[in-house]
XYZ file of C-alpha atoms in Angstrom:
487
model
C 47.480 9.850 120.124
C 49.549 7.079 118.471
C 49.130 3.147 119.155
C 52.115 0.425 118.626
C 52.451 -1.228 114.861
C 54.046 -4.288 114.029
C 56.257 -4.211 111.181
C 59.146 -1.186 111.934
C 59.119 0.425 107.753
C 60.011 3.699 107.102
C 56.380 4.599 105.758
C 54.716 2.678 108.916
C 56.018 4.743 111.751
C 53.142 3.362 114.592
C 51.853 6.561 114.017
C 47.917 7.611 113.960
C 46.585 8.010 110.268
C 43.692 10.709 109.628
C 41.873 11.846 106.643
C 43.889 13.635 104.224
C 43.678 16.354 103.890
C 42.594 18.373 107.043
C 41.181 21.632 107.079
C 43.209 24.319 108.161
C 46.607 22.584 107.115
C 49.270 23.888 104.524
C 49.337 21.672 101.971
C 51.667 21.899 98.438
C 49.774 21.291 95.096
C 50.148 19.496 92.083
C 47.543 19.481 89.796
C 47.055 15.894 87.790
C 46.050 16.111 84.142
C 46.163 12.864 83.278
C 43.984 11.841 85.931
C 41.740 14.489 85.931
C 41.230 13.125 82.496
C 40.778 9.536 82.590
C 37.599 9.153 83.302
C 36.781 10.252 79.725
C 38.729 6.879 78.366
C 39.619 8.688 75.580
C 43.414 8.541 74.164
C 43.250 12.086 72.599
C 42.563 13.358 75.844
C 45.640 11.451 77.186
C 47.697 12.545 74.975
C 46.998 15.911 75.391
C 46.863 16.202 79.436
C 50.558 14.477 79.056
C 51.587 17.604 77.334
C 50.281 19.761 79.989
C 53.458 21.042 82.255
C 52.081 21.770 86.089
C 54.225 23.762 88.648
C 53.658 23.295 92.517
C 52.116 25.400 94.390
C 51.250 26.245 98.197
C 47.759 26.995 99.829
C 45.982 25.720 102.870
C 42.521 23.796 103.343
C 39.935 26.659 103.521
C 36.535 24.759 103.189
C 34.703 21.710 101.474
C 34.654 22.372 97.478
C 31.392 22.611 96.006
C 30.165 22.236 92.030
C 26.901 21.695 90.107
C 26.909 18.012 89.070
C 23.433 17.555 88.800
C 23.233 15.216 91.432
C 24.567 12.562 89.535
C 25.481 9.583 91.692
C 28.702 8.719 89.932
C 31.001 5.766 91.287
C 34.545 7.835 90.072
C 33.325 10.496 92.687
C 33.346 7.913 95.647
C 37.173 7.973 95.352
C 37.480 11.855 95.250
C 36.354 14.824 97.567
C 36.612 18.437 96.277
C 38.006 20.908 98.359
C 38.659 24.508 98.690
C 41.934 25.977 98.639
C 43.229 29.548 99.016
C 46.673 30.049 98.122
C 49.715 31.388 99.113
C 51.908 33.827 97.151
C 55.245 35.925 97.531
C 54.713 39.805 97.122
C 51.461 41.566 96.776
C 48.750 40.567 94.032
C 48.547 42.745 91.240
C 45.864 45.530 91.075
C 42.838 44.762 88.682
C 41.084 48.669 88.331
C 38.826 47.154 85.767
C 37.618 44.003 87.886
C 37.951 46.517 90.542
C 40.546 44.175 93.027
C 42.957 46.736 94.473
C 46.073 45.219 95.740
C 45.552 45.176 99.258
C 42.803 42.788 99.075
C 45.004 40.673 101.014
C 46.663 39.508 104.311
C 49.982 39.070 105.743
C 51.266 35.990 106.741
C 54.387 36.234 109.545
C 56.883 36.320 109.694
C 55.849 39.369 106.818
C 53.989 42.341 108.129
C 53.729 44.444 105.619
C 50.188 45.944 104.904
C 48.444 49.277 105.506
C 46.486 48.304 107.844
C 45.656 44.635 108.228
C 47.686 42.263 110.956
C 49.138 39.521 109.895
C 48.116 35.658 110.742
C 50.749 33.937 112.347
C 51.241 29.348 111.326
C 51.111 27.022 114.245
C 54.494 26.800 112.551
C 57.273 29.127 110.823
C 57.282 28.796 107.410
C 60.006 28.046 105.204
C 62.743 30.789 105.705
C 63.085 31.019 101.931
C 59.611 32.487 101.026
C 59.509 35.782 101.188
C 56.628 38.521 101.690
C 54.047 35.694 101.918
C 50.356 36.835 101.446
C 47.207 35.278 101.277
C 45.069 37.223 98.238
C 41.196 37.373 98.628
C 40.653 36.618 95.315
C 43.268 33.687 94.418
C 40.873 30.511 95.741
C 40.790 27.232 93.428
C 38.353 24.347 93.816
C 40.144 20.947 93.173
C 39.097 17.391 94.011
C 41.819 15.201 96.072
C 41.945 11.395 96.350
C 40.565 9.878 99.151
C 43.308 8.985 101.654
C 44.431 8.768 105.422
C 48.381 10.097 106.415
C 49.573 11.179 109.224
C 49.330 14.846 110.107
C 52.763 15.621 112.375
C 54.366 17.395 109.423
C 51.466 19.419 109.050
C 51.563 23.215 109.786
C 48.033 24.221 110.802
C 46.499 27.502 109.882
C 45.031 28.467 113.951
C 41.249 28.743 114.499
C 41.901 33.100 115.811
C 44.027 33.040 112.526
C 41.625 31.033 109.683
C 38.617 33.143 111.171
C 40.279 36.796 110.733
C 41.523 35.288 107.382
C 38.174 34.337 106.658
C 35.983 37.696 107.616
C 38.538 39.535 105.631
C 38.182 37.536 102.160
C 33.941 38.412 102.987
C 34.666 41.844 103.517
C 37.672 42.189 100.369
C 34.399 40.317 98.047
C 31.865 42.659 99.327
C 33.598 45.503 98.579
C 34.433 44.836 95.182
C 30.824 44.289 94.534
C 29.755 48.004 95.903
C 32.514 48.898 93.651
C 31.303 46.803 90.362
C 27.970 48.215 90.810
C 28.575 51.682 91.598
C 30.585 51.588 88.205
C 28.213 49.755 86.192
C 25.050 52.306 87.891
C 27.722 55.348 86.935
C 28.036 54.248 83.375
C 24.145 53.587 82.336
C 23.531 55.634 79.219
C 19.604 56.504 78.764
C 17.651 54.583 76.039
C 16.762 57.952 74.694
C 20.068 58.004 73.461
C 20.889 54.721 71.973
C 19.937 55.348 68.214
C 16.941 52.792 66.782
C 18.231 49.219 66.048
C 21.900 49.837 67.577
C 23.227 47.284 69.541
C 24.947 47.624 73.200
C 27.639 49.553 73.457
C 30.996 47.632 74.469
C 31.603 49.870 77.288
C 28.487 48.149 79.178
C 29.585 44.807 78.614
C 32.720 45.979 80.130
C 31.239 47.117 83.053
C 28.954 44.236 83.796
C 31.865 42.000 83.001
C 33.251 42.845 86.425
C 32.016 40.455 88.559
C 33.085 37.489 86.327
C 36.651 38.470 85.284
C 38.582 35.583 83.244
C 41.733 35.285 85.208
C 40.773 33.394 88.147
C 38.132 29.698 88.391
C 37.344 29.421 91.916
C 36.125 32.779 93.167
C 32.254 33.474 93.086
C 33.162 37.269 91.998
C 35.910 36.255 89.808
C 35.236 33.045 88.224
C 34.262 32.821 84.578
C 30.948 31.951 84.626
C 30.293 27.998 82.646
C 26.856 28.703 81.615
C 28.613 31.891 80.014
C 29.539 29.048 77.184
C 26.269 28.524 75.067
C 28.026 24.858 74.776
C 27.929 24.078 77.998
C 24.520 24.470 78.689
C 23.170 21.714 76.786
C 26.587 19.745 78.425
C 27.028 18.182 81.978
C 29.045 20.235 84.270
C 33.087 19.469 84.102
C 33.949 18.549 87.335
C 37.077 20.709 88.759
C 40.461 19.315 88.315
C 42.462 16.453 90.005
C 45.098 17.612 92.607
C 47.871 15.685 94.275
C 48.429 16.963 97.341
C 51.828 16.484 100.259
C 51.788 18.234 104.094
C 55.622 18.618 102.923
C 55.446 22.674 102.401
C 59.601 22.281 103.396
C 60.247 20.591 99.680
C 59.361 23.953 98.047
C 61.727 26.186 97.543
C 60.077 28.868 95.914
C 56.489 29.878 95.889
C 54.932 30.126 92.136
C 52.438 32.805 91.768
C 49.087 31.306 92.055
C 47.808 32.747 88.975
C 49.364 29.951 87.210
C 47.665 27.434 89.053
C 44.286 29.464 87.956
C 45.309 29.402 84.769
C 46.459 25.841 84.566
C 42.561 25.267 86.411
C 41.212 27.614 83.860
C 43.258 25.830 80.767
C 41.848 22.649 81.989
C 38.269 23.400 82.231
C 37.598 26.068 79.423
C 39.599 24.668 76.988
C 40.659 21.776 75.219
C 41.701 19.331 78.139
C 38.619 19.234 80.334
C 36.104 21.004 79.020
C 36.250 20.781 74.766
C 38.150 17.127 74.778
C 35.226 16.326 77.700
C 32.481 17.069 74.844
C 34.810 15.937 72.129
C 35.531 12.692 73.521
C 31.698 12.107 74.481
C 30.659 12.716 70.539
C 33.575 9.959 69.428
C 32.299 7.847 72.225
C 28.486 8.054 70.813
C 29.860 7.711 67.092
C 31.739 4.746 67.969
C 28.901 2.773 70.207
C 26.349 3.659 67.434
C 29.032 1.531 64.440
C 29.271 -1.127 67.063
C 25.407 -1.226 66.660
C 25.447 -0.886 63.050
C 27.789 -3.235 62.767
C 26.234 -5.817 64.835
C 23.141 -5.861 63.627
C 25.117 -6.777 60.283
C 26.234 -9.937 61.663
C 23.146 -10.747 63.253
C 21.039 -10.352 60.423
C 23.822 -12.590 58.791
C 24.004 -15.350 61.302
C 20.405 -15.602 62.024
C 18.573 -14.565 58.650
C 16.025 -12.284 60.289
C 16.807 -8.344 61.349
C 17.926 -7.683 64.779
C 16.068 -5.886 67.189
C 17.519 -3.176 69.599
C 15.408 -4.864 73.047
C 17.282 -7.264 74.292
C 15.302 -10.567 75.296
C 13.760 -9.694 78.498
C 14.786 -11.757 81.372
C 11.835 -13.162 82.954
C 12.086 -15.376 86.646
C 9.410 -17.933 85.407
C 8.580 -19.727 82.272
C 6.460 -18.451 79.680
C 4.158 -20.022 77.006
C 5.133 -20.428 73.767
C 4.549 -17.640 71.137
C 2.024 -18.620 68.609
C 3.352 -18.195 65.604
C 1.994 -18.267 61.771
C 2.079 -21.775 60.686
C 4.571 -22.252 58.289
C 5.667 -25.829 56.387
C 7.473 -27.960 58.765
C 11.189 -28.194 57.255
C 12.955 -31.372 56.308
C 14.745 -32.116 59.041
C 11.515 -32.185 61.313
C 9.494 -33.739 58.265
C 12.240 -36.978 58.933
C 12.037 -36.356 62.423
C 8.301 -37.056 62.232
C 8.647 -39.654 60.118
C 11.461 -41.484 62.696
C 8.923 -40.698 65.526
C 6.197 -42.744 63.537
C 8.438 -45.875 62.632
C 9.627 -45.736 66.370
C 6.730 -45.161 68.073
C 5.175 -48.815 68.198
C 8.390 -50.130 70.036
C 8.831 -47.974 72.672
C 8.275 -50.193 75.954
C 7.272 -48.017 78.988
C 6.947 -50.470 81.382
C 7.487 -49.471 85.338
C 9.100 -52.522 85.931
C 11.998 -52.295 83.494
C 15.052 -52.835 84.824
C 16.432 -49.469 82.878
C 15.323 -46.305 83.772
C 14.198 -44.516 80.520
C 15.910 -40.968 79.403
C 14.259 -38.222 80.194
C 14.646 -35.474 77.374
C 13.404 -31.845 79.519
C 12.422 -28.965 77.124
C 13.248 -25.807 79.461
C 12.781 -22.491 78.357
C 14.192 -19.646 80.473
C 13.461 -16.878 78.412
C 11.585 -15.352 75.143
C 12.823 -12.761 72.528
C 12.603 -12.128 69.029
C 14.797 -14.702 67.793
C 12.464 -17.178 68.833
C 11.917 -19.059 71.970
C 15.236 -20.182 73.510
C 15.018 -24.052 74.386
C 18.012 -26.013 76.271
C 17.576 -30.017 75.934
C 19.042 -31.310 79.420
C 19.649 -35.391 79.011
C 19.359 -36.527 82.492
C 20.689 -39.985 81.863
C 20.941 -42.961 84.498
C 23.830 -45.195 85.346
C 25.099 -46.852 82.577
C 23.078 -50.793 82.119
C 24.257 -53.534 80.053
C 21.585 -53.698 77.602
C 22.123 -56.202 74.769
C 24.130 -54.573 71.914
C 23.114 -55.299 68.124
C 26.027 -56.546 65.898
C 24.613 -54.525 63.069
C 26.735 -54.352 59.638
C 28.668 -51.841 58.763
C 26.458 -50.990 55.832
C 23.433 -51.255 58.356
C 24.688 -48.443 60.646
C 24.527 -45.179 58.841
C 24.038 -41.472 59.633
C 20.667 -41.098 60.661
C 21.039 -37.860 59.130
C 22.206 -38.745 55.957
C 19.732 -42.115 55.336
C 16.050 -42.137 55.058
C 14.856 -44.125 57.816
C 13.685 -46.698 55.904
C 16.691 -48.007 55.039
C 17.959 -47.145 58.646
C 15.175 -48.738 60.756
C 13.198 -50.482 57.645
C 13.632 -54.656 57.998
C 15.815 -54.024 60.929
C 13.632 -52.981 63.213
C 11.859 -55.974 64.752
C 15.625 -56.939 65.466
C 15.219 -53.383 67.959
C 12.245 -54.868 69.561
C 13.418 -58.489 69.717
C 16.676 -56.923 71.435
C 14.911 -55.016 74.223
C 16.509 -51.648 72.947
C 13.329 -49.551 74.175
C 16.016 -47.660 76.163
C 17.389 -46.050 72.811
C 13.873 -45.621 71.361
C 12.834 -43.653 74.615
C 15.541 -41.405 73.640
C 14.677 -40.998 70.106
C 11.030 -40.226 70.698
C 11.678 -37.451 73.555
C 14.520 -35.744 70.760
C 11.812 -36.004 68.235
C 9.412 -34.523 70.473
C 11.177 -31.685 71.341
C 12.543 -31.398 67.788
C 8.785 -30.939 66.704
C 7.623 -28.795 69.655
C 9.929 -26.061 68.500
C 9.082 -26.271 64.605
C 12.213 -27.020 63.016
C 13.876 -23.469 64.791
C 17.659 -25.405 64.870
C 18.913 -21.792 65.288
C 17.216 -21.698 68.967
C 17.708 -25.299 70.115
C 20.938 -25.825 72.385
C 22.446 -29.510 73.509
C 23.666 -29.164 76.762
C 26.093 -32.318 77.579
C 29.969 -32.820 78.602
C 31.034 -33.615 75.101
C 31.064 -32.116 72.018
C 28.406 -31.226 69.972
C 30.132 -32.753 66.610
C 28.781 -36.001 67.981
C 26.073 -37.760 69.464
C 25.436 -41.367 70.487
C 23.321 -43.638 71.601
C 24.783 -46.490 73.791
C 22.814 -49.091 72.144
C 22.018 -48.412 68.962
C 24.937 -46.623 67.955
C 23.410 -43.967 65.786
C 25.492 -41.117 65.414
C 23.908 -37.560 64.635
C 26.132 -36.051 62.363
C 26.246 -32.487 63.810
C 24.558 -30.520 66.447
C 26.426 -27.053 64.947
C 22.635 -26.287 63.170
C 20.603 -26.756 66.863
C 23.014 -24.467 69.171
C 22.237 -20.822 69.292
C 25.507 -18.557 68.765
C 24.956 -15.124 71.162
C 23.731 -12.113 69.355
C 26.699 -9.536 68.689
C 24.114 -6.669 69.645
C 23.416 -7.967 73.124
C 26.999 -8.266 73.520
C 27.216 -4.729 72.576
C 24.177 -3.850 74.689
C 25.319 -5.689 77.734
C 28.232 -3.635 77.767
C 26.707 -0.288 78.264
């Protein structure tokens, strides 16, 4: 089962890659903090999974892992796959009387044979011969999600089919029995509600007794496992997803096995407490705080740059163009009261002859889309090849802003010169700004200049006229849509 590579590294042997991990296979474990935490971005939470010390432990691949997430299609969980382990451990587990576990709840693995009356289950290969008394306990199981990986499985040592299925029917059989037991002793310890006095609350002793089935010590067992919606917090929360575990087929680096307990309550610390479960909550509150200020803040600036309060819908995004908003009339302002004014003086000069030997400028109002602000308008100049058109030698004192000067004294005795020159080319251009300019009511805060150059100045080949600034017709992006396009 292996095919030739090119290449000859130590990590590339030519060998066959499969999906890591595979069931059935002795694996070590290393549980991740850090990672199991990043998907909260949240540097407290960092901080305090770096602080977290994790030993390594030993177990083999029982089964796929399984958790309540709602059926939320998350993209993190493409990279991860939850599995179930159950662990190894030196020496028999401890009895529990009140959880009811009894001790040998357990099986043998060889080369150790010591149990009343269970045989043991014997590795496609011998393990280690430092670990000692190895058992498998019924009731020491963790679910843990594992990257996503391929590696190649000869260093593996396999856990048999014959051996994972006796393993298997005797972790049923251990659980059932301590469930006869945990009822029998909750039945045996019922009191009668004649004798509970009027208004007093449950005794201890019962909540004892039902307690049984969800003991504290251990995560991953369904008769062991504290119980999440136990938490009145976490039922208004979304479920914490288990741990991140690195694992290795190396078993041979381990010289001695730590009690799996540890690992459960490493799991247990993880989830329950501050790193996965309170930070989890914690960090989602800051996260909500912090996105709400960016709002706040936003629509600060906003209501700053534009003069009119923002809105939290963002300007739809439409495929076609749509009409122009009617709006309340309002007084045109000065700048399109002069543009008006230009547009009239101009007007009577504009040649539009087919047979010119200039093709006039085209001025295109296009408006993609419509919010709040206003309609957004972006003035395209689609201008032809360059012609020698005659050029006026005006005088310096005839060639002001034609944002600063009236136009009378601009265009006033000067402008039959225009005519006589054949400038219509220039006038063209005027008259399509000015239409534009008066189409959109004087709204310089939604007008945009789209051309190569900057906006600080613009001419016109023949005339010369500079505009001053185009700063007042561009439209700066709204800082909430920023924001919003982030989420």
């Amino acid at each position: 089962m292996s095919f030739s590579t090119h290449g000859g590294s130590a990590e590339d042997t030519g060998k066959r890659k499969y999906p890591f991990p595979q069931f059935n296979t002795y694996v070590t474990i290393k549980l991740d903090p850090v990672q199991s935490v990043e998907v909260l971005e949240d540097e407290e939470a960092t901080a305090a999974a770096l602080n977290v010390v994790s030993k390594v432990y030993v177990g083999y691949v029982a089964n796929d892992g399984y958790w309540d997430d709602l059926g939320d299609d998350d993209d993190e969980e493409e990279d991860y796959r939850p599995f179930e382990f159950q662990l190894l451990r030196s020496g028999l587990p401890s009895s529990s009387p009140d959880e009811h576990i009894d001790k040998y709840m357990c099986m043998p693995v060889l080369p150790n044979t010591d149990h009343p009356t269970r045989q043991p289950v014997r590795p496609s290969k011998p393990l280690p011969d430092v670990w000692k008394n190895c058992y498998l306990a019924s009731f020491e199981a963790a679910i843990l999600r594992i990257p996503i990986s391929r590696a190649n499985d000869d260093l593996a040592v396999t856990m048999p089919y014959d051996a994972g299925f006796a393993h298997g029917c005797a972790v049923l059989t251990d659980r059932k029995r301590q469930k006869e037991l945990s009822d029998a002793h909750y039945t045996s310890n019922l009191v009668p509600m004649a004798d509970f006095p009027l208004g007093a609350p449950g005794s201890s002793g019962e909540d004892n007794g039902h307690a049984d089935a969800t003991p504290s010590h251990s995560v991953s067992s369904p008769t062991r496992a504290p119980s999440i919606a136990s938490v009145p917090l976490e039922r208004e929360s979304r479920p914490v997803p288990p741990p991140i575990a690195i694992l290795s087929y190396d078993i041979d680096s381990v010289s001695t096995l730590a009690d799996p307990q540890d690992l459960l309550a490493e799991i247990k610390f993880m989830t329950k407490l501050n790193l996965y479960f309170s930070l989890y909550e914690e960090a989602r509150t800051r996260t909500l705080a912090r996105l709400a200020h960016a709002i706040a803040e936003a629509k600060k600036l906003d209501d700053a740059t534009f003069g009119r309060p923002s809105t939290l819908d963002p300007a739809p995004q439409t495929a076609v163009d749509a009409p122009l908003r009617e709006e309340p009339i309002e007084p045109p302002s000065a700048f399109v009261a002069t543009c008006r004014r230009w547009k009239a003086q101009l007007q009577p000069y504009a040649w539009r002859s087919s047979n010119s030997r200039v093709k006039r400028t085209r001025a295109i109002a296009l408006r993609p889309s419509a919010s709040s602000q206003g309609e957004q308008i972006n003035l395209k100049r689609h201008l032809a090849k360059d012609r020698k058109l005659p050029q006026l030698q005006w005088r310096q004192d005839a060639h002001p802003s034609l944002f600063a000067v009236p136009p009378e004294q601009a265009l006033g005795a000067d402008i039959n010169k225009m005519y006589a020159n054949r400038v219509y080319h220039d006038v063209g251009l005027c008259i399509g700004i000015f239409d534009i300019v008066e189409a959109v009511e004087g709204k310089g805060q939604i007008l945009s200049v789209e051309k190569k150059a900057s906006h600080e100045e613009f001419r016109f080949p023949s005339l010369r006229i500079h505009f001053a600034s185009f700063q007042g017709l561009s439209q700066p992006t709204r800082h909430l849509d920023i924001i919003q396009a982030r989420q």
